[in-house]
Short mmCIF file of C-alpha atoms and ligand atoms in Angstrom, two decimals:
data_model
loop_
_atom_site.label_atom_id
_atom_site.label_comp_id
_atom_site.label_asym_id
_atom_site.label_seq_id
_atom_site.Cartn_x
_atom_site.Cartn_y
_atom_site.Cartn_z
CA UNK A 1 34.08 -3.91 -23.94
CA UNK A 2 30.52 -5.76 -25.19
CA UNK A 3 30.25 -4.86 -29.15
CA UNK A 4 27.26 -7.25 -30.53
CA UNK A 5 26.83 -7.58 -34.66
CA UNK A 6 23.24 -8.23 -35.08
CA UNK A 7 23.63 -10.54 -38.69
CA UNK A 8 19.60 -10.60 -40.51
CA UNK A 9 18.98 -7.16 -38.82
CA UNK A 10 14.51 -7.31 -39.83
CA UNK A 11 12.82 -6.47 -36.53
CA UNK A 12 14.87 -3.54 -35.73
CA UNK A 13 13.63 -0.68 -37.51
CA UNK A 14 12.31 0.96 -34.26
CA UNK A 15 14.80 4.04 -33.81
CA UNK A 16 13.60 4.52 -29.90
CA UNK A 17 14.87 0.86 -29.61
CA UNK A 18 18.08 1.15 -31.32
CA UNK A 19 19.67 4.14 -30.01
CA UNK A 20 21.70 6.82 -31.83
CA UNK A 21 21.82 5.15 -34.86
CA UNK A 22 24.92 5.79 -37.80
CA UNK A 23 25.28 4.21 -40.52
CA UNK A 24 28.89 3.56 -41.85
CA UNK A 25 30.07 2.16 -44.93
CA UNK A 26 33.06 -0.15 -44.88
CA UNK A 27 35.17 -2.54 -46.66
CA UNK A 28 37.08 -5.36 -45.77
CA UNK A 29 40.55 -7.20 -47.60
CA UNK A 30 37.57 -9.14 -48.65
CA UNK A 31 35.44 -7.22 -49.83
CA UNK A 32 32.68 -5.35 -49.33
CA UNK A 33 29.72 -6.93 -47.17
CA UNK A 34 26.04 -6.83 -48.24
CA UNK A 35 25.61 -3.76 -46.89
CA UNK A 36 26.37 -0.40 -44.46
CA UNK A 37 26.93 -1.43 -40.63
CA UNK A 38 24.42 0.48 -38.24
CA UNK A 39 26.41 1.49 -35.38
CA UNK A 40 24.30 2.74 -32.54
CA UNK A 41 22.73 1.28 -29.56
CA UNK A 42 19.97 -1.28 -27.85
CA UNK A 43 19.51 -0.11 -24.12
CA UNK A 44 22.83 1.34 -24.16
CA UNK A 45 25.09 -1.72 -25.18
CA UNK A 46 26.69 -0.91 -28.30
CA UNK A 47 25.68 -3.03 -31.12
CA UNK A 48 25.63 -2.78 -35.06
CA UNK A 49 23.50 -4.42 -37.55
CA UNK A 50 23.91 -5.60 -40.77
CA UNK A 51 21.38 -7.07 -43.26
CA UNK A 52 22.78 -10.37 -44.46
CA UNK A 53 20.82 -10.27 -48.28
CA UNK A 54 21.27 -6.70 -48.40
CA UNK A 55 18.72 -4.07 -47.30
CA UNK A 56 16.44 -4.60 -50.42
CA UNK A 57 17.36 -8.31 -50.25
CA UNK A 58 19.58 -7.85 -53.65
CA UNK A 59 21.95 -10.89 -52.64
CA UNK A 60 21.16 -14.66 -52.67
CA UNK A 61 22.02 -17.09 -50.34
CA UNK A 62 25.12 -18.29 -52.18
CA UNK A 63 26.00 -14.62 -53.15
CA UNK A 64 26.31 -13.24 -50.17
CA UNK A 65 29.86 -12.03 -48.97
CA UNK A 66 30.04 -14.10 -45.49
CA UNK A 67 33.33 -13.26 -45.69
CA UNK A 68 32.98 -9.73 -45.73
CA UNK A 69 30.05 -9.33 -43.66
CA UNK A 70 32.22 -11.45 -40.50
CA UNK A 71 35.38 -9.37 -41.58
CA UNK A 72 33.78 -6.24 -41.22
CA UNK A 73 31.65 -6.85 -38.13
CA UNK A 74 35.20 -7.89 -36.43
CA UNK A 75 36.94 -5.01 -37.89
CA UNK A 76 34.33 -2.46 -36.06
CA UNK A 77 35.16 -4.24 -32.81
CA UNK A 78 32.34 -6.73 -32.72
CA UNK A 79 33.00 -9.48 -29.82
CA UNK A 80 30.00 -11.28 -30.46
CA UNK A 81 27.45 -11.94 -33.48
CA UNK A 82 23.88 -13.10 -32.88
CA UNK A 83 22.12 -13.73 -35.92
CA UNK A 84 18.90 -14.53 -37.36
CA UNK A 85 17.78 -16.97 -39.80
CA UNK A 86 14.37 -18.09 -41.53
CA UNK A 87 14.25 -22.05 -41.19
CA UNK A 88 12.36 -24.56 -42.61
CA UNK A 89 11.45 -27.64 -40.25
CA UNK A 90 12.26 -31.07 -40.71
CA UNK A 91 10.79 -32.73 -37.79
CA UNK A 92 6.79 -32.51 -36.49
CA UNK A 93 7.78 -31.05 -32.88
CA UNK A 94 9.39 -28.30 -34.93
CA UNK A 95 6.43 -26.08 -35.19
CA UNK A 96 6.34 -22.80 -37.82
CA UNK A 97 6.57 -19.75 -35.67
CA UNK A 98 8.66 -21.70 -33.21
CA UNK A 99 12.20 -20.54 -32.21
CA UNK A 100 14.75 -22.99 -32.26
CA UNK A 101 18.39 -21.81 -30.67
CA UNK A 102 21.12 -23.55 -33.19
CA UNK A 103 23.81 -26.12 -31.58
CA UNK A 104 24.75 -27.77 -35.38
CA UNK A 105 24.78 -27.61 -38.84
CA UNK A 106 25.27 -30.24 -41.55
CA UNK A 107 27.03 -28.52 -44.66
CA UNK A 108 25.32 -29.13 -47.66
CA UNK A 109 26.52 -26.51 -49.72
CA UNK A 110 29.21 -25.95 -52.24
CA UNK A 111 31.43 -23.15 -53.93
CA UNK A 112 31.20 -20.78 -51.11
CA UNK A 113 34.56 -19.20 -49.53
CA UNK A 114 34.86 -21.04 -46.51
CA UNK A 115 37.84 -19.50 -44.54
CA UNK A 116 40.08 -16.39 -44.61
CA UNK A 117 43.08 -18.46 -44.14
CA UNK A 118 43.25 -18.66 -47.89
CA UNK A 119 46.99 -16.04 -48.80
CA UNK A 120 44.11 -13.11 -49.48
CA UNK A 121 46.23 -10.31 -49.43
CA UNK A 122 45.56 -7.85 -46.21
CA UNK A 123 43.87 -11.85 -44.69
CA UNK A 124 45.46 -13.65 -42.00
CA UNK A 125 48.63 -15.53 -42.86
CA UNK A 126 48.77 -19.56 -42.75
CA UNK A 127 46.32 -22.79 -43.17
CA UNK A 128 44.09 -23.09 -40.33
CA UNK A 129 42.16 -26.45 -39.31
CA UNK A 130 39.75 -25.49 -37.07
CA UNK A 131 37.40 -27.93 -34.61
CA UNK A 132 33.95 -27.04 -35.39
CA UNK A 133 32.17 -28.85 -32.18
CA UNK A 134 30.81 -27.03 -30.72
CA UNK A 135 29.90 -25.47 -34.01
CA UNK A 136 28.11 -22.34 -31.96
CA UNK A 137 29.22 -20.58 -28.75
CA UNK A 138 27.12 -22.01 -25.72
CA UNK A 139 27.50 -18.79 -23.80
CA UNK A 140 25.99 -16.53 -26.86
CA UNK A 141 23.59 -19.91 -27.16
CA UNK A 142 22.60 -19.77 -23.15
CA UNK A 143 21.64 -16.32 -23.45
CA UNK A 144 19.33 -16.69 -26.51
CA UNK A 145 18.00 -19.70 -24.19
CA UNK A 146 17.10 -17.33 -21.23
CA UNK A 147 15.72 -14.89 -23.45
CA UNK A 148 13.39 -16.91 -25.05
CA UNK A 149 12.17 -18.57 -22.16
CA UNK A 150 11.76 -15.51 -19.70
CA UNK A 151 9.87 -13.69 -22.82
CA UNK A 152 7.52 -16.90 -23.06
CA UNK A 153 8.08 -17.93 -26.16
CA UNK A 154 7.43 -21.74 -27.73
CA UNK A 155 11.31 -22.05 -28.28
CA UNK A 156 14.00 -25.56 -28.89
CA UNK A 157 17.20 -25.38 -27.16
CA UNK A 158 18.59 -27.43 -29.55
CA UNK A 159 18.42 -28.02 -33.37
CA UNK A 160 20.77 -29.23 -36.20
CA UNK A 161 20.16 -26.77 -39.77
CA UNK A 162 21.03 -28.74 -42.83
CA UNK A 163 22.37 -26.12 -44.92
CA UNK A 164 21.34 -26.31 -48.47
CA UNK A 165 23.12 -24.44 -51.26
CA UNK A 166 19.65 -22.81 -52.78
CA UNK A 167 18.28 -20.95 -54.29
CA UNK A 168 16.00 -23.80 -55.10
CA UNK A 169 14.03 -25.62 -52.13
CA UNK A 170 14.79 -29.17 -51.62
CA UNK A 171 13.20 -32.07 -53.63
CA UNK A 172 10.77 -34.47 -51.54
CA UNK A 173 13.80 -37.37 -51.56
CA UNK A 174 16.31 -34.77 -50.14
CA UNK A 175 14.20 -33.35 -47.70
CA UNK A 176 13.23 -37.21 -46.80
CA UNK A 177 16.98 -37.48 -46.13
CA UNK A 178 17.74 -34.68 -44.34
CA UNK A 179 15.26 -35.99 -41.79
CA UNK A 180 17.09 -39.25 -42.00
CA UNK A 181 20.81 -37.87 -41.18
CA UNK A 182 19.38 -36.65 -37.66
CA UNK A 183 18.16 -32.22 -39.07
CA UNK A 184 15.73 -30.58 -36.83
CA UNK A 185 15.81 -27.46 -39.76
CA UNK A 186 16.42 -26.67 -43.02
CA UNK A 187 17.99 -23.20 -44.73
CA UNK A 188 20.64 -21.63 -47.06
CA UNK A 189 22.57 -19.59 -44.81
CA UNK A 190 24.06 -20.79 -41.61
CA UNK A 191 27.23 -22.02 -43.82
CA UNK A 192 29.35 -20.52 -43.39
CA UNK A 193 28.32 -17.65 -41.32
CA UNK A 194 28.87 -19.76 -38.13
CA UNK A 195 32.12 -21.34 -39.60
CA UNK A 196 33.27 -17.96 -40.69
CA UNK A 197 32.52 -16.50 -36.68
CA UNK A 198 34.55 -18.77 -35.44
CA UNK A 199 37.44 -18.70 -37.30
CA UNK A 200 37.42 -14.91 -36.32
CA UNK A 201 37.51 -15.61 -32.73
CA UNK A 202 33.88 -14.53 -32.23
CA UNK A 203 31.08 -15.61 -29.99
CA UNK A 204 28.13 -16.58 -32.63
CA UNK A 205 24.72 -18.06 -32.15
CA UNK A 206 21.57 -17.87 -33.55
CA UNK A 207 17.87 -17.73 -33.43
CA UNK A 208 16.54 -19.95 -36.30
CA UNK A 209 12.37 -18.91 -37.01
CA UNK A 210 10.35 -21.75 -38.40
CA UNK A 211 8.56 -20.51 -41.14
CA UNK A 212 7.24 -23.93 -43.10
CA UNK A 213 7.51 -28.17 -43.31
CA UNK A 214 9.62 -28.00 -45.91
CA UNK A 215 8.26 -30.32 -48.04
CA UNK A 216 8.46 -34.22 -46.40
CA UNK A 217 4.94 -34.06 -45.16
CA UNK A 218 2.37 -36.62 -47.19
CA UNK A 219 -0.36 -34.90 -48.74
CA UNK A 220 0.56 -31.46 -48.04
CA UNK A 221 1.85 -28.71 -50.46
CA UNK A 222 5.96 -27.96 -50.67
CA UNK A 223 7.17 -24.65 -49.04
CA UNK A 224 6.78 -21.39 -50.92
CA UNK A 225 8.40 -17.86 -51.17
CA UNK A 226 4.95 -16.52 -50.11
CA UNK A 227 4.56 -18.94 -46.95
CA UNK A 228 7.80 -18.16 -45.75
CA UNK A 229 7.77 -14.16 -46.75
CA UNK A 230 4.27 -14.28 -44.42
CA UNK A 231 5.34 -16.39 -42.04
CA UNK A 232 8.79 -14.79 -40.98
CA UNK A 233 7.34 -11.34 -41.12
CA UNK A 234 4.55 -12.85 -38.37
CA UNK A 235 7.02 -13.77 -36.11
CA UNK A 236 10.29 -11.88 -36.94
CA UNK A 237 9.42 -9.91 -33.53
CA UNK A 238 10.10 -12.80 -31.32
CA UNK A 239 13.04 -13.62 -32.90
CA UNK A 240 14.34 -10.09 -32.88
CA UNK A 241 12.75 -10.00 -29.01
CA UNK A 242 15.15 -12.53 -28.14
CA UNK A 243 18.17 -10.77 -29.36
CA UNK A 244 17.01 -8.02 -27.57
CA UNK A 245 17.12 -9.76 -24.18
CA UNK A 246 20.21 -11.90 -25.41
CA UNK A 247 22.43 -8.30 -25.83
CA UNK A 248 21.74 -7.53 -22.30
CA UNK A 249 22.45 -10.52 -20.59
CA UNK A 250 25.56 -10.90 -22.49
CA UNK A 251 26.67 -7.51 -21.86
CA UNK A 252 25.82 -7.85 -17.91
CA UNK A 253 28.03 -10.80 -17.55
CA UNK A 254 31.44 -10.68 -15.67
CA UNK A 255 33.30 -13.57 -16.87
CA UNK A 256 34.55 -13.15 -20.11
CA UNK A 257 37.06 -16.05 -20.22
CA UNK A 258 35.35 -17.70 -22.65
CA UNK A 259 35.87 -14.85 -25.35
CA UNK A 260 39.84 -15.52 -24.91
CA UNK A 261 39.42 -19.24 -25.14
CA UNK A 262 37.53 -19.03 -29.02
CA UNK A 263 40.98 -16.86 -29.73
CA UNK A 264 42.76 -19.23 -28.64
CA UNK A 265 40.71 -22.34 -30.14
CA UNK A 266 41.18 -20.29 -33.71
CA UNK A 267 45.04 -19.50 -32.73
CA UNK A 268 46.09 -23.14 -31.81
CA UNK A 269 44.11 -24.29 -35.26
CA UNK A 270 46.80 -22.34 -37.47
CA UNK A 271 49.38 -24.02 -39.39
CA UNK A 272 52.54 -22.43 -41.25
CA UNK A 273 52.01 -18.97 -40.03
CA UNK A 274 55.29 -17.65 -41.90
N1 ADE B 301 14.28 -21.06 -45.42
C1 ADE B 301 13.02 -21.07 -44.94
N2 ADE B 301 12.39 -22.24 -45.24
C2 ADE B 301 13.28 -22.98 -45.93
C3 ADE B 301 13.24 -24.27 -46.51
N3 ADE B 301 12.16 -25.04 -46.45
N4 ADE B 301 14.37 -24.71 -47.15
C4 ADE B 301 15.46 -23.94 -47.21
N5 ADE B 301 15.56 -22.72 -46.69
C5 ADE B 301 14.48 -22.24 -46.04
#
């Protein structure tokens, strides 16, 4: 069976679109994620959503419980995650209000809990080295892709999100480098969501929304809470659109090979399993 965690979760507040909705509370060897999982439907394929910050935004970036909030969504029977995430861009081409579909990350934060293969009690059991290319699952990926495109959308098959720790925007010089190591995008959460999917077996991708320039451009003024605040609530819709369309042509698929191969990527990556 199709179960699809919807990670970000803004853009689907309309109860005739998400179907029979219940909220449950859970909690995970882990702990707890950032908030209740909404069980309940979207054109009858059983998905749940979760707010990544929390649903009055109470966590920050390096606060939030990825660990939880992957746990948990897995736990419920989740088989695949498709998130959302605001971005800032690094490159011209990368326009705000564009959608970008995520095939990398560079890691550029620190401190966060970056596995569950760590002796957590009620955790998995051993040291696990896992390949992280390709970091997202081209499936999940392909059916953002189709999405976006059949809706009409100005969308990027590609992009690389350098993933600052936060909560502070980037300085001019880092931003200038970030362009230089080969980012498309710029934000605080991707790590390690997508590093935290995959070591859980799941099929994870994501629909980035540009909401600024960062700050790299001459003569122009550096990002603010305001611009992006405005800019992703503008254009949350197409980015929530896409999932839409994403959770359907996932769910209509056949061939579901490729959900046993990330189990068996993630199983093959363990070490010491006694
Ligand atoms: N999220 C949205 N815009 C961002 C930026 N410029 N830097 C980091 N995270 C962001």
């Amino acid at each position: 069976m199709t179960q699809i965690g919807i990670i970000g979760g803004s853009g689907f507040d309309d109860p005739t679109l998400f179907e029979n909705q219940v909220e449950r509370e859970v909690t995970t060897p882990f702990g707890k994620p950032s908030d209740v999982l909404i069980e309940g439907q979207i054109k009858g394929v059983p998905c749940v959503l979760l707010a990544r910050h929390g649903r009055k935004h109470q966590f920050q970036p390096s606060d939030v419980n990825y660990r939880a909030n992957i746990w948990a969504l897995k736990q419920v029977g989740c088989t695949h995650i498709l998130a959302t995430t605001a971005t800032g861009s690094l490159v011209e081409e990368y326009k705000p209000g564009d959608l970008v579909i995520l095939n990398d990350f560079i890691d550029r934060t620190w401190g966060r809990k970056c596995t569950f293969y760590d002796r957590t009690e009620g955790g998995p059991k051993g040291v696990c080295h896992l390949p992280m290319h390709p970091a997202f699952c081209e499936r999940a990926r392909n059916a953002m892709i189709t999405a976006a495109r059949t809706r009409g959308y100005r969308y990027h098959e590609t992009g690389t999100a350098v993933v600052i720790q936060g909560p502070r925007f980037s300085s001019r010089a880092e931003s200038l480098m970030h362009r230089q190591w080969g980012g498309h995008l710029v934000n605080m959460t991707t790590v390690p969501e997508v590093v935290l999917a995959k070591e859980a077996g799941l099929s994870y991708a994501a629909v980035a929304l540009v909401t600024d320039y960062d700050c790299w451009r001459e003569n122009e003024t550096s990002v603010s809470v305001s611009e992006v605040l405005a800019m992703f609530a503008k254009n949350v819709k197409k980015a929530a659109d896409v999932i839409i369309d994403a959770v359907q042509v996932l769910a209509a698929e056949t061939d579901r090979q490729y959900l046993s191969a990330h189990q068996e990527q993630v199983s093959s990556a363990i070490m010491l399993k006694e």
